[in-house]
């Protein structure tokens, strides 16, 4: 980026009203217009004593009331004081949730495992495929297992199915409905449905409709994470989020990281036609980070109409993908270096490792890892010309195959150390990058109607699969598939 590019991109951000839209979000205006909701995940990390009004009501005390209840509960479980039905302490925690009620907690648990209480086993069940629940519970003792049913709506098919099966798994051993109260807690905005399921609402941790599912990991949805890293670790994470929120809210555009990252993405997406963005964390603990960002970015900005309902005539959100380095280097980097597609990449690395591991007679693991970051971004930017290849003495017939054109864009985020604070700031950075881009594209980054049709159709098809005689009125392709399945399905 030249200074001129930055100037023009910031001019575009200004014309798109990014700053005013940001201020409207922080102020609790109902910017999620299709659902008539405020968008206030930033309130979840406000310090005690701050004020954020929703319809005239200050929500910050509510946020801290839930955080305090979570902390009391987490301390009791971590200290072995929360006892299961047979009087044994809890050793295993299974979060049941999907989408935003799974991806944030599992990503952050993996990211912060270094800080986790290792005596607790954490598992995350999301898929409605029974295999997920079966495999993740098969070696657990029900008497020592706590399920956290995490669902904003408490109506999501996958989560409710897994929760019912988990209850059956528990009761198959403990054989008393009263055991449910000691082994199930809920995280939801829907107290009525939680009660109907049979979970005591005293064991429910709430949040609010102004928290979008994919922006909810720092609400009570993060309970599993708090159990793992403790209330102090969780609060450190929130402080990291808040620091980035404040930076986004107050820093001038030319020094504002989410604004610059967002506009850079707009430049590649809309001016260079880049269809995808690769996110490449060089840290094994961030193994789930790209998967988390897929929901954050693609569910937010995968939209085809403007806020006013007009079909866009420009590209909106990119495809997000990636894997931790260095594994990707031996898989898909070939295409990034020499393929025909432009793939902007975010490299993420840390100066200090949490697991220093010397290698006898050589550089330590972390230097090997980070050397790869700097080598990849250098190679992608500057490449290797035909002349340079030939000067190495390469056979002229092979030489063209060994040319790297370079000029392939990357951004490198280099932080000191992966801590809860750094992770919070990193996630908030991406949240706000997504916000900036949605603002420029004039779309609603906070609804997700695109997931509805499939849900409705699946709901209609479920009874048809179990009833071999019922008439089918789908298209011929779907009818044939269902008939084949009905004829051959197992028990
Ligand atoms: O996939 C749609 C979605 O609504 C996501 O936005 C959300 O994170 C996920 O389903 C789970 O929803 P819930 O927390 O209500 O179970």
Short mmCIF file of C-alpha atoms and ligand atoms in Angstrom, two decimals:
data_model
loop_
_atom_site.label_atom_id
_atom_site.label_comp_id
_atom_site.label_asym_id
_atom_site.label_seq_id
_atom_site.Cartn_x
_atom_site.Cartn_y
_atom_site.Cartn_z
CA UNK A 1 0.00 0.00 0.00
CA UNK A 2 1.31 3.40 -0.85
CA UNK A 3 0.38 6.47 1.16
CA UNK A 4 -1.83 7.46 -1.73
CA UNK A 5 -3.70 4.14 -1.58
CA UNK A 6 -4.28 4.58 2.13
CA UNK A 7 -5.52 8.12 1.60
CA UNK A 8 -8.00 7.00 -1.06
CA UNK A 9 -9.21 4.01 0.94
CA UNK A 10 -9.77 6.18 4.00
CA UNK A 11 -11.65 8.63 1.81
CA UNK A 12 -13.89 5.76 0.73
CA UNK A 13 -14.43 4.76 4.36
CA UNK A 14 -15.34 8.33 5.14
CA UNK A 15 -17.80 8.56 2.24
CA UNK A 16 -19.38 5.27 3.35
CA UNK A 17 -19.94 6.76 6.82
CA UNK A 18 -17.93 4.10 8.64
CA UNK A 19 -17.25 6.31 11.69
CA UNK A 20 -20.89 7.34 12.09
CA UNK A 21 -22.05 3.72 11.72
CA UNK A 22 -19.46 2.60 14.28
CA UNK A 23 -20.66 5.24 16.72
CA UNK A 24 -24.26 4.13 16.18
CA UNK A 25 -23.28 0.55 17.05
CA UNK A 26 -21.46 1.56 20.23
CA UNK A 27 -24.38 3.80 21.21
CA UNK A 28 -26.83 0.89 21.09
CA UNK A 29 -28.83 2.06 18.07
CA UNK A 30 -30.86 -0.70 16.41
CA UNK A 31 -28.50 -1.09 13.47
CA UNK A 32 -29.59 -4.70 12.90
CA UNK A 33 -32.58 -3.35 11.03
CA UNK A 34 -34.04 -6.60 9.73
CA UNK A 35 -34.38 -7.94 13.27
CA UNK A 36 -34.93 -4.58 14.96
CA UNK A 37 -32.04 -5.14 17.37
CA UNK A 38 -29.12 -3.24 18.80
CA UNK A 39 -25.68 -4.74 18.23
CA UNK A 40 -23.82 -4.48 21.47
CA UNK A 41 -21.29 -7.25 21.89
CA UNK A 42 -18.97 -4.39 22.88
CA UNK A 43 -21.08 -3.92 26.04
CA UNK A 44 -20.11 -7.45 27.13
CA UNK A 45 -16.58 -6.29 27.78
CA UNK A 46 -17.24 -2.91 29.30
CA UNK A 47 -15.65 -2.54 32.73
CA UNK A 48 -17.84 -2.34 35.81
CA UNK A 49 -19.17 1.17 36.24
CA UNK A 50 -19.37 2.00 32.53
CA UNK A 51 -22.78 2.81 31.10
CA UNK A 52 -24.39 1.47 27.91
CA UNK A 53 -28.06 2.20 27.36
CA UNK A 54 -30.48 -0.06 25.49
CA UNK A 55 -33.94 1.50 25.32
CA UNK A 56 -32.95 3.70 28.25
CA UNK A 57 -31.76 0.78 30.40
CA UNK A 58 -28.10 0.51 31.44
CA UNK A 59 -27.04 -3.03 30.51
CA UNK A 60 -23.54 -2.99 32.05
CA UNK A 61 -24.72 -3.98 35.56
CA UNK A 62 -26.66 -6.88 33.98
CA UNK A 63 -23.52 -8.01 32.17
CA UNK A 64 -21.50 -8.01 35.38
CA UNK A 65 -24.22 -9.72 37.36
CA UNK A 66 -24.05 -12.67 34.93
CA UNK A 67 -20.24 -12.60 34.88
CA UNK A 68 -20.19 -12.74 38.67
CA UNK A 69 -22.61 -15.68 38.75
CA UNK A 70 -20.51 -17.46 36.13
CA UNK A 71 -17.40 -16.83 38.24
CA UNK A 72 -19.00 -18.23 41.40
CA UNK A 73 -20.11 -21.31 39.51
CA UNK A 74 -16.76 -21.74 37.77
CA UNK A 75 -14.85 -21.40 41.03
CA UNK A 76 -17.06 -24.04 42.66
CA UNK A 77 -16.58 -26.52 39.80
CA UNK A 78 -12.84 -25.87 39.55
CA UNK A 79 -12.42 -26.33 43.30
CA UNK A 80 -14.29 -29.64 43.20
CA UNK A 81 -17.07 -28.18 45.32
CA UNK A 82 -19.87 -28.51 42.77
CA UNK A 83 -20.78 -32.13 43.25
CA UNK A 84 -22.55 -34.45 40.87
CA UNK A 85 -25.62 -36.45 41.84
CA UNK A 86 -23.58 -39.23 43.48
CA UNK A 87 -21.46 -36.74 45.42
CA UNK A 88 -18.43 -36.90 43.17
CA UNK A 89 -16.76 -33.71 41.91
CA UNK A 90 -17.09 -32.75 38.26
CA UNK A 91 -14.09 -33.74 36.14
CA UNK A 92 -15.54 -33.48 32.63
CA UNK A 93 -17.31 -30.58 30.98
CA UNK A 94 -19.18 -31.05 27.73
CA UNK A 95 -20.41 -27.95 25.92
CA UNK A 96 -23.34 -28.70 23.64
CA UNK A 97 -23.93 -25.95 21.10
CA UNK A 98 -23.41 -25.10 17.45
CA UNK A 99 -22.33 -22.11 15.37
CA UNK A 100 -21.66 -19.18 17.64
CA UNK A 101 -22.53 -21.31 20.65
CA UNK A 102 -19.67 -23.65 19.80
CA UNK A 103 -17.03 -22.12 17.56
CA UNK A 104 -15.99 -19.28 19.87
CA UNK A 105 -15.74 -21.43 23.02
CA UNK A 106 -13.91 -24.28 21.29
CA UNK A 107 -11.54 -21.94 19.45
CA UNK A 108 -10.72 -19.98 22.61
CA UNK A 109 -10.41 -23.10 24.76
CA UNK A 110 -7.88 -24.53 22.32
CA UNK A 111 -6.15 -21.14 22.04
CA UNK A 112 -5.82 -20.78 25.81
CA UNK A 113 -5.19 -24.41 26.74
CA UNK A 114 -1.84 -23.36 28.15
CA UNK A 115 -3.74 -21.48 30.87
CA UNK A 116 -6.37 -24.18 31.47
CA UNK A 117 -6.85 -26.29 34.58
CA UNK A 118 -5.56 -29.58 33.23
CA UNK A 119 -7.49 -31.75 35.68
CA UNK A 120 -10.70 -30.85 33.86
CA UNK A 121 -11.51 -32.50 30.55
CA UNK A 122 -13.33 -30.18 28.12
CA UNK A 123 -15.28 -31.51 25.13
CA UNK A 124 -17.41 -29.68 22.57
CA UNK A 125 -20.32 -31.43 20.88
CA UNK A 126 -21.91 -29.58 17.97
CA UNK A 127 -22.82 -31.84 15.07
CA UNK A 128 -26.26 -33.47 14.95
CA UNK A 129 -24.40 -36.52 13.66
CA UNK A 130 -24.72 -38.87 16.65
CA UNK A 131 -21.09 -39.81 16.19
CA UNK A 132 -20.05 -36.47 17.68
CA UNK A 133 -21.82 -37.10 20.99
CA UNK A 134 -20.99 -40.81 21.11
CA UNK A 135 -17.27 -40.32 20.50
CA UNK A 136 -16.97 -37.40 22.90
CA UNK A 137 -18.72 -39.14 25.79
CA UNK A 138 -17.63 -42.76 25.36
CA UNK A 139 -14.74 -42.54 27.85
CA UNK A 140 -16.47 -40.22 30.34
CA UNK A 141 -18.02 -41.19 33.66
CA UNK A 142 -21.55 -39.71 33.83
CA UNK A 143 -21.23 -39.22 37.59
CA UNK A 144 -18.36 -36.78 36.97
CA UNK A 145 -19.69 -35.06 33.85
CA UNK A 146 -21.36 -31.67 33.52
CA UNK A 147 -23.19 -30.66 30.34
CA UNK A 148 -23.49 -27.00 29.37
CA UNK A 149 -26.32 -26.63 26.89
CA UNK A 150 -25.44 -23.43 25.04
CA UNK A 151 -28.00 -21.97 22.70
CA UNK A 152 -29.14 -18.40 22.29
CA UNK A 153 -32.58 -19.48 21.14
CA UNK A 154 -32.71 -22.90 22.84
CA UNK A 155 -34.60 -24.17 19.81
CA UNK A 156 -31.72 -25.08 17.48
CA UNK A 157 -32.38 -28.58 16.14
CA UNK A 158 -28.85 -29.90 16.51
CA UNK A 159 -28.33 -28.61 20.04
CA UNK A 160 -31.70 -29.77 21.33
CA UNK A 161 -31.19 -33.23 19.81
CA UNK A 162 -27.75 -33.53 21.39
CA UNK A 163 -29.02 -32.22 24.73
CA UNK A 164 -31.85 -34.79 24.81
CA UNK A 165 -29.46 -37.61 23.94
CA UNK A 166 -26.95 -36.40 26.53
CA UNK A 167 -29.67 -36.46 29.17
CA UNK A 168 -30.58 -40.02 28.16
CA UNK A 169 -26.87 -40.98 28.35
CA UNK A 170 -26.65 -39.53 31.85
CA UNK A 171 -29.87 -41.11 33.10
CA UNK A 172 -28.95 -44.51 31.69
CA UNK A 173 -26.37 -44.65 34.49
CA UNK A 174 -27.72 -42.37 37.20
CA UNK A 175 -31.34 -43.50 36.77
CA UNK A 176 -33.01 -40.55 38.49
CA UNK A 177 -34.41 -37.42 36.82
CA UNK A 178 -33.23 -35.46 39.86
CA UNK A 179 -29.65 -36.00 38.61
CA UNK A 180 -30.28 -33.58 35.72
CA UNK A 181 -30.12 -30.55 38.01
CA UNK A 182 -26.57 -31.47 39.14
CA UNK A 183 -25.29 -32.35 35.67
CA UNK A 184 -26.92 -29.85 33.31
CA UNK A 185 -26.67 -26.08 33.15
CA UNK A 186 -27.90 -23.84 30.36
CA UNK A 187 -26.68 -20.71 28.62
CA UNK A 188 -29.46 -18.99 26.74
CA UNK A 189 -31.63 -15.93 26.22
CA UNK A 190 -34.74 -18.13 26.40
CA UNK A 191 -35.64 -19.00 30.02
CA UNK A 192 -39.01 -20.49 29.02
CA UNK A 193 -37.44 -23.12 26.73
CA UNK A 194 -34.70 -23.87 29.27
CA UNK A 195 -37.38 -24.58 31.88
CA UNK A 196 -39.32 -26.77 29.43
CA UNK A 197 -36.21 -28.85 28.81
CA UNK A 198 -36.02 -29.57 32.53
CA UNK A 199 -33.02 -27.50 33.49
CA UNK A 200 -33.52 -25.52 36.67
CA UNK A 201 -33.47 -21.85 35.61
CA UNK A 202 -31.37 -21.22 38.75
CA UNK A 203 -28.68 -23.04 36.75
CA UNK A 204 -29.16 -20.87 33.69
CA UNK A 205 -26.77 -18.11 32.64
CA UNK A 206 -28.46 -15.53 30.48
CA UNK A 207 -27.58 -13.10 27.77
CA UNK A 208 -29.54 -10.76 25.56
CA UNK A 209 -30.96 -10.36 22.06
CA UNK A 210 -28.48 -7.57 21.35
CA UNK A 211 -25.69 -10.17 21.30
CA UNK A 212 -25.45 -11.93 17.93
CA UNK A 213 -24.63 -15.65 18.08
CA UNK A 214 -21.30 -15.24 16.30
CA UNK A 215 -20.41 -12.34 18.60
CA UNK A 216 -21.35 -14.16 21.80
CA UNK A 217 -18.24 -15.96 23.01
CA UNK A 218 -17.55 -13.26 25.58
CA UNK A 219 -21.08 -13.55 26.99
CA UNK A 220 -22.19 -16.49 29.14
CA UNK A 221 -21.64 -18.59 26.00
CA UNK A 222 -18.01 -18.53 27.15
CA UNK A 223 -18.87 -20.44 30.35
CA UNK A 224 -16.96 -23.56 29.26
CA UNK A 225 -13.93 -21.37 28.58
CA UNK A 226 -14.24 -19.72 31.99
CA UNK A 227 -14.39 -23.16 33.60
CA UNK A 228 -11.18 -24.06 31.83
CA UNK A 229 -9.11 -20.89 32.35
CA UNK A 230 -10.80 -19.50 35.45
CA UNK A 231 -12.62 -16.23 36.03
CA UNK A 232 -9.40 -14.19 36.09
CA UNK A 233 -8.29 -15.56 32.72
CA UNK A 234 -11.74 -14.84 31.29
CA UNK A 235 -11.69 -11.27 32.60
CA UNK A 236 -8.23 -10.79 31.09
CA UNK A 237 -9.68 -11.92 27.77
CA UNK A 238 -12.51 -9.38 28.11
CA UNK A 239 -9.98 -6.65 28.88
CA UNK A 240 -8.19 -7.48 25.64
CA UNK A 241 -11.47 -7.22 23.73
CA UNK A 242 -12.20 -3.91 25.41
CA UNK A 243 -8.80 -2.46 24.62
CA UNK A 244 -9.37 -3.13 20.91
CA UNK A 245 -12.92 -1.74 21.16
CA UNK A 246 -11.55 1.48 22.57
CA UNK A 247 -8.88 1.63 19.90
CA UNK A 248 -11.50 1.13 17.18
CA UNK A 249 -13.78 3.72 18.76
CA UNK A 250 -11.18 6.43 19.29
CA UNK A 251 -8.09 6.03 17.09
CA UNK A 252 -7.88 8.25 14.01
CA UNK A 253 -8.61 6.32 10.80
CA UNK A 254 -5.00 6.35 9.57
CA UNK A 255 -3.90 4.65 12.80
CA UNK A 256 -7.00 2.54 13.34
CA UNK A 257 -6.17 -1.12 12.87
CA UNK A 258 -9.67 -2.50 12.16
CA UNK A 259 -10.31 0.38 9.75
CA UNK A 260 -7.03 -0.18 7.91
CA UNK A 261 -7.47 -3.96 7.82
CA UNK A 262 -11.06 -3.63 6.69
CA UNK A 263 -10.26 -1.17 3.94
CA UNK A 264 -7.32 -3.24 2.76
CA UNK A 265 -9.72 -6.15 2.43
CA UNK A 266 -12.12 -3.95 0.45
CA UNK A 267 -9.27 -3.00 -1.85
CA UNK A 268 -8.37 -6.64 -2.62
CA UNK A 269 -12.00 -7.73 -2.80
CA UNK A 270 -13.48 -4.95 -4.90
CA UNK A 271 -10.54 -3.54 -6.84
CA UNK A 272 -8.43 -6.66 -7.47
CA UNK A 273 -11.24 -9.22 -7.56
CA UNK A 274 -9.79 -11.41 -4.80
CA UNK A 275 -12.50 -13.94 -3.90
CA UNK A 276 -10.94 -15.41 -0.79
CA UNK A 277 -8.73 -14.53 2.17
CA UNK A 278 -6.46 -17.05 3.85
CA UNK A 279 -5.88 -16.70 7.59
CA UNK A 280 -2.70 -18.47 8.59
CA UNK A 281 -1.89 -18.54 12.30
CA UNK A 282 1.61 -19.74 13.07
CA UNK A 283 0.64 -21.11 16.44
CA UNK A 284 -0.74 -24.57 17.07
CA UNK A 285 -3.01 -23.22 19.80
CA UNK A 286 -4.84 -21.20 17.13
CA UNK A 287 -5.78 -24.33 15.21
CA UNK A 288 -9.48 -23.41 15.25
CA UNK A 289 -9.05 -19.71 14.59
CA UNK A 290 -9.82 -19.81 10.86
CA UNK A 291 -12.89 -21.97 11.45
CA UNK A 292 -14.10 -19.43 13.99
CA UNK A 293 -13.48 -16.57 11.57
CA UNK A 294 -15.41 -18.37 8.87
CA UNK A 295 -18.62 -17.92 10.82
CA UNK A 296 -17.73 -14.46 12.06
CA UNK A 297 -16.96 -13.12 8.61
CA UNK A 298 -19.04 -15.22 6.22
CA UNK A 299 -22.26 -15.27 8.25
CA UNK A 300 -21.87 -11.52 8.78
CA UNK A 301 -20.94 -10.34 5.32
CA UNK A 302 -22.26 -13.09 3.05
CA UNK A 303 -25.13 -10.83 1.94
CA UNK A 304 -26.52 -9.94 -1.47
CA UNK A 305 -28.79 -6.99 -0.72
CA UNK A 306 -28.05 -3.57 0.70
CA UNK A 307 -29.57 -2.26 3.92
CA UNK A 308 -32.23 -0.71 1.69
CA UNK A 309 -33.05 -4.11 0.11
CA UNK A 310 -31.49 -3.43 -3.30
CA UNK A 311 -29.44 -6.20 -4.96
CA UNK A 312 -25.77 -5.19 -4.74
CA UNK A 313 -23.86 -4.69 -7.96
CA UNK A 314 -20.48 -5.29 -6.35
CA UNK A 315 -18.81 -8.07 -4.42
CA UNK A 316 -19.44 -8.40 -0.68
CA UNK A 317 -17.83 -10.75 1.86
CA UNK A 318 -14.95 -13.00 0.81
CA UNK A 319 -14.50 -16.71 1.46
CA UNK A 320 -12.37 -17.14 4.58
CA UNK A 321 -10.21 -20.19 4.98
CA UNK A 322 -6.90 -21.32 6.39
CA UNK A 323 -4.95 -23.65 8.62
CA UNK A 324 -2.19 -23.22 11.13
CA UNK A 325 1.33 -22.97 9.74
CA UNK A 326 3.51 -24.70 8.85
CA UNK A 327 1.12 -27.49 7.86
CA UNK A 328 -0.52 -25.44 5.12
CA UNK A 329 2.85 -24.85 3.49
CA UNK A 330 2.97 -28.53 2.59
CA UNK A 331 -0.57 -28.56 1.31
CA UNK A 332 -2.05 -25.49 -0.38
CA UNK A 333 0.65 -22.78 -0.39
CA UNK A 334 1.75 -23.95 -3.84
CA UNK A 335 -1.39 -22.36 -5.26
CA UNK A 336 -0.92 -19.17 -3.26
CA UNK A 337 2.64 -18.82 -4.60
CA UNK A 338 2.26 -19.93 -8.19
CA UNK A 339 -1.44 -20.40 -8.95
CA UNK A 340 -3.55 -18.07 -11.05
CA UNK A 341 -5.65 -16.72 -8.19
CA UNK A 342 -4.89 -13.74 -6.01
CA UNK A 343 -5.18 -14.79 -2.38
CA UNK A 344 -4.48 -12.13 0.22
CA UNK A 345 -3.19 -13.76 3.39
CA UNK A 346 -3.13 -12.80 7.05
CA UNK A 347 -0.14 -14.29 8.85
CA UNK A 348 -0.40 -14.35 12.65
CA UNK A 349 2.63 -15.03 14.83
CA UNK A 350 4.06 -14.49 18.29
CA UNK A 351 7.54 -13.41 19.35
CA UNK A 352 7.52 -15.69 22.39
CA UNK A 353 6.31 -19.25 22.43
CA UNK A 354 4.40 -20.72 25.36
CA UNK A 355 6.31 -23.96 24.90
CA UNK A 356 10.02 -23.22 24.46
CA UNK A 357 11.54 -26.37 23.02
CA UNK A 358 15.22 -26.43 22.18
CA UNK A 359 16.43 -28.86 19.55
CA UNK A 360 19.74 -30.46 20.38
CA UNK A 361 22.42 -28.98 18.11
CA UNK A 362 20.12 -26.56 16.31
CA UNK A 363 17.82 -23.57 16.47
CA UNK A 364 14.79 -24.00 18.77
CA UNK A 365 11.39 -25.00 17.44
CA UNK A 366 10.02 -21.50 17.73
CA UNK A 367 12.76 -19.98 15.57
CA UNK A 368 12.07 -22.62 12.94
CA UNK A 369 8.37 -21.78 13.07
CA UNK A 370 8.82 -18.02 12.85
CA UNK A 371 11.51 -18.23 10.18
CA UNK A 372 8.80 -19.78 8.04
CA UNK A 373 6.47 -16.81 8.62
CA UNK A 374 9.08 -14.30 7.54
CA UNK A 375 10.22 -16.49 4.63
CA UNK A 376 6.70 -17.02 3.30
CA UNK A 377 5.71 -13.38 3.39
CA UNK A 378 9.02 -12.36 1.81
CA UNK A 379 8.65 -14.96 -0.94
CA UNK A 380 5.04 -14.00 -1.61
CA UNK A 381 5.87 -10.30 -1.83
CA UNK A 382 9.09 -10.38 -3.80
CA UNK A 383 9.13 -13.75 -5.55
CA UNK A 384 11.98 -14.88 -7.74
CA UNK A 385 12.48 -13.75 -11.34
CA UNK A 386 13.45 -15.89 -14.33
CA UNK A 387 16.86 -14.19 -14.36
CA UNK A 388 17.45 -15.11 -10.74
CA UNK A 389 16.40 -18.69 -11.38
CA UNK A 390 18.71 -18.96 -14.38
CA UNK A 391 21.55 -17.36 -12.41
CA UNK A 392 21.21 -20.30 -9.98
CA UNK A 393 22.19 -22.55 -12.88
CA UNK A 394 18.73 -24.09 -13.35
CA UNK A 395 18.08 -25.87 -16.68
CA UNK A 396 16.37 -23.23 -18.93
CA UNK A 397 13.55 -25.66 -19.73
CA UNK A 398 12.70 -26.08 -16.06
CA UNK A 399 13.39 -22.46 -15.13
CA UNK A 400 9.87 -21.07 -15.91
CA UNK A 401 8.39 -23.61 -13.50
CA UNK A 402 10.60 -22.25 -10.75
CA UNK A 403 9.67 -18.59 -11.19
CA UNK A 404 7.73 -16.90 -8.40
CA UNK A 405 5.95 -13.82 -9.71
CA UNK A 406 5.69 -12.23 -6.26
CA UNK A 407 3.48 -9.20 -5.61
CA UNK A 408 1.13 -11.45 -3.63
CA UNK A 409 -0.25 -9.49 -0.72
CA UNK A 410 0.07 -10.46 2.93
CA UNK A 411 -0.45 -8.78 6.27
CA UNK A 412 1.50 -10.00 9.29
CA UNK A 413 0.14 -9.60 12.79
CA UNK A 414 3.05 -10.09 15.17
CA UNK A 415 2.25 -10.01 18.88
CA UNK A 416 4.51 -10.72 21.84
CA UNK A 417 2.77 -13.70 23.35
CA UNK A 418 -0.52 -15.58 23.14
CA UNK A 419 -2.29 -14.56 26.34
CA UNK A 420 -6.00 -14.23 27.12
CA UNK A 421 -5.57 -10.48 26.67
CA UNK A 422 -3.91 -10.81 23.26
CA UNK A 423 -6.54 -13.30 22.12
CA UNK A 424 -9.36 -10.94 23.11
CA UNK A 425 -7.76 -8.08 21.20
CA UNK A 426 -7.18 -10.31 18.17
CA UNK A 427 -10.80 -11.47 18.03
CA UNK A 428 -12.12 -7.92 18.50
CA UNK A 429 -9.82 -6.78 15.70
CA UNK A 430 -11.47 -9.23 13.31
CA UNK A 431 -14.96 -8.41 14.60
CA UNK A 432 -14.41 -4.76 13.83
CA UNK A 433 -12.72 -5.46 10.50
CA UNK A 434 -15.89 -7.29 9.50
CA UNK A 435 -17.93 -4.32 10.73
CA UNK A 436 -15.92 -1.83 8.64
CA UNK A 437 -16.36 -3.90 5.50
CA UNK A 438 -20.09 -4.38 6.08
CA UNK A 439 -20.41 -0.63 6.53
CA UNK A 440 -18.64 0.07 3.23
CA UNK A 441 -20.74 -2.52 1.41
CA UNK A 442 -23.91 -1.05 2.95
CA UNK A 443 -25.16 -4.45 4.12
CA UNK A 444 -26.56 -5.75 7.40
CA UNK A 445 -23.67 -7.68 8.97
CA UNK A 446 -25.84 -8.79 11.88
CA UNK A 447 -28.64 -10.95 10.53
CA UNK A 448 -28.36 -14.44 8.97
CA UNK A 449 -31.52 -15.15 7.02
CA UNK A 450 -29.51 -17.26 4.59
CA UNK A 451 -29.43 -20.15 7.05
CA UNK A 452 -33.23 -20.32 7.33
CA UNK A 453 -34.39 -22.06 4.15
CA UNK A 454 -32.28 -25.17 4.72
CA UNK A 455 -33.51 -25.38 8.33
CA UNK A 456 -37.16 -25.19 7.24
CA UNK A 457 -36.75 -27.79 4.50
CA UNK A 458 -34.90 -30.17 6.85
CA UNK A 459 -37.72 -29.82 9.37
CA UNK A 460 -40.20 -30.93 6.68
CA UNK A 461 -38.05 -33.83 5.53
CA UNK A 462 -37.36 -35.41 8.95
CA UNK A 463 -40.82 -37.05 9.30
CA UNK A 464 -40.74 -38.16 5.67
CA UNK A 465 -37.59 -40.20 6.30
CA UNK A 466 -39.18 -42.27 9.05
CA UNK A 467 -42.43 -42.90 7.19
CA UNK A 468 -41.77 -45.08 4.17
CA UNK A 469 -45.35 -44.72 2.93
CA UNK A 470 -45.78 -40.96 2.97
CA UNK A 471 -46.11 -39.08 -0.32
CA UNK A 472 -43.21 -36.98 -1.47
CA UNK A 473 -43.78 -33.66 -3.17
CA UNK A 474 -40.24 -32.38 -3.70
CA UNK A 475 -38.46 -32.03 -7.03
CA UNK A 476 -37.65 -35.35 -8.74
CA UNK A 477 -34.01 -35.32 -7.64
CA UNK A 478 -34.82 -34.83 -3.96
CA UNK A 479 -37.67 -37.37 -4.13
CA UNK A 480 -35.33 -40.00 -5.60
CA UNK A 481 -32.67 -39.41 -2.98
CA UNK A 482 -35.20 -39.69 -0.16
CA UNK A 483 -36.70 -42.87 -1.62
CA UNK A 484 -33.26 -44.44 -1.89
CA UNK A 485 -32.49 -43.46 1.69
CA UNK A 486 -35.83 -44.78 2.97
CA UNK A 487 -35.26 -48.10 1.23
CA UNK A 488 -31.80 -48.54 2.67
CA UNK A 489 -31.66 -46.72 5.97
CA UNK A 490 -30.57 -48.74 8.95
CA UNK A 491 -32.30 -48.87 12.28
O1 LIG B 1 -26.50 -20.90 11.92
C1 LIG B 1 -27.46 -20.00 12.35
C2 LIG B 1 -27.33 -19.67 13.80
O2 LIG B 1 -28.44 -18.92 14.14
C3 LIG B 1 -26.04 -18.95 14.17
O3 LIG B 1 -26.09 -17.60 13.89
C4 LIG B 1 -25.94 -19.26 15.61
O4 LIG B 1 -24.67 -18.98 16.13
C5 LIG B 1 -26.27 -20.73 15.59
O5 LIG B 1 -27.31 -20.85 14.62
C6 LIG B 1 -26.70 -21.34 16.90
O6 LIG B 1 -27.83 -20.71 17.40
P1 LIG B 1 -28.30 -20.90 18.90
O7 LIG B 1 -27.22 -20.34 19.78
O8 LIG B 1 -29.58 -20.16 19.03
O9 LIG B 1 -28.46 -22.37 19.16
#
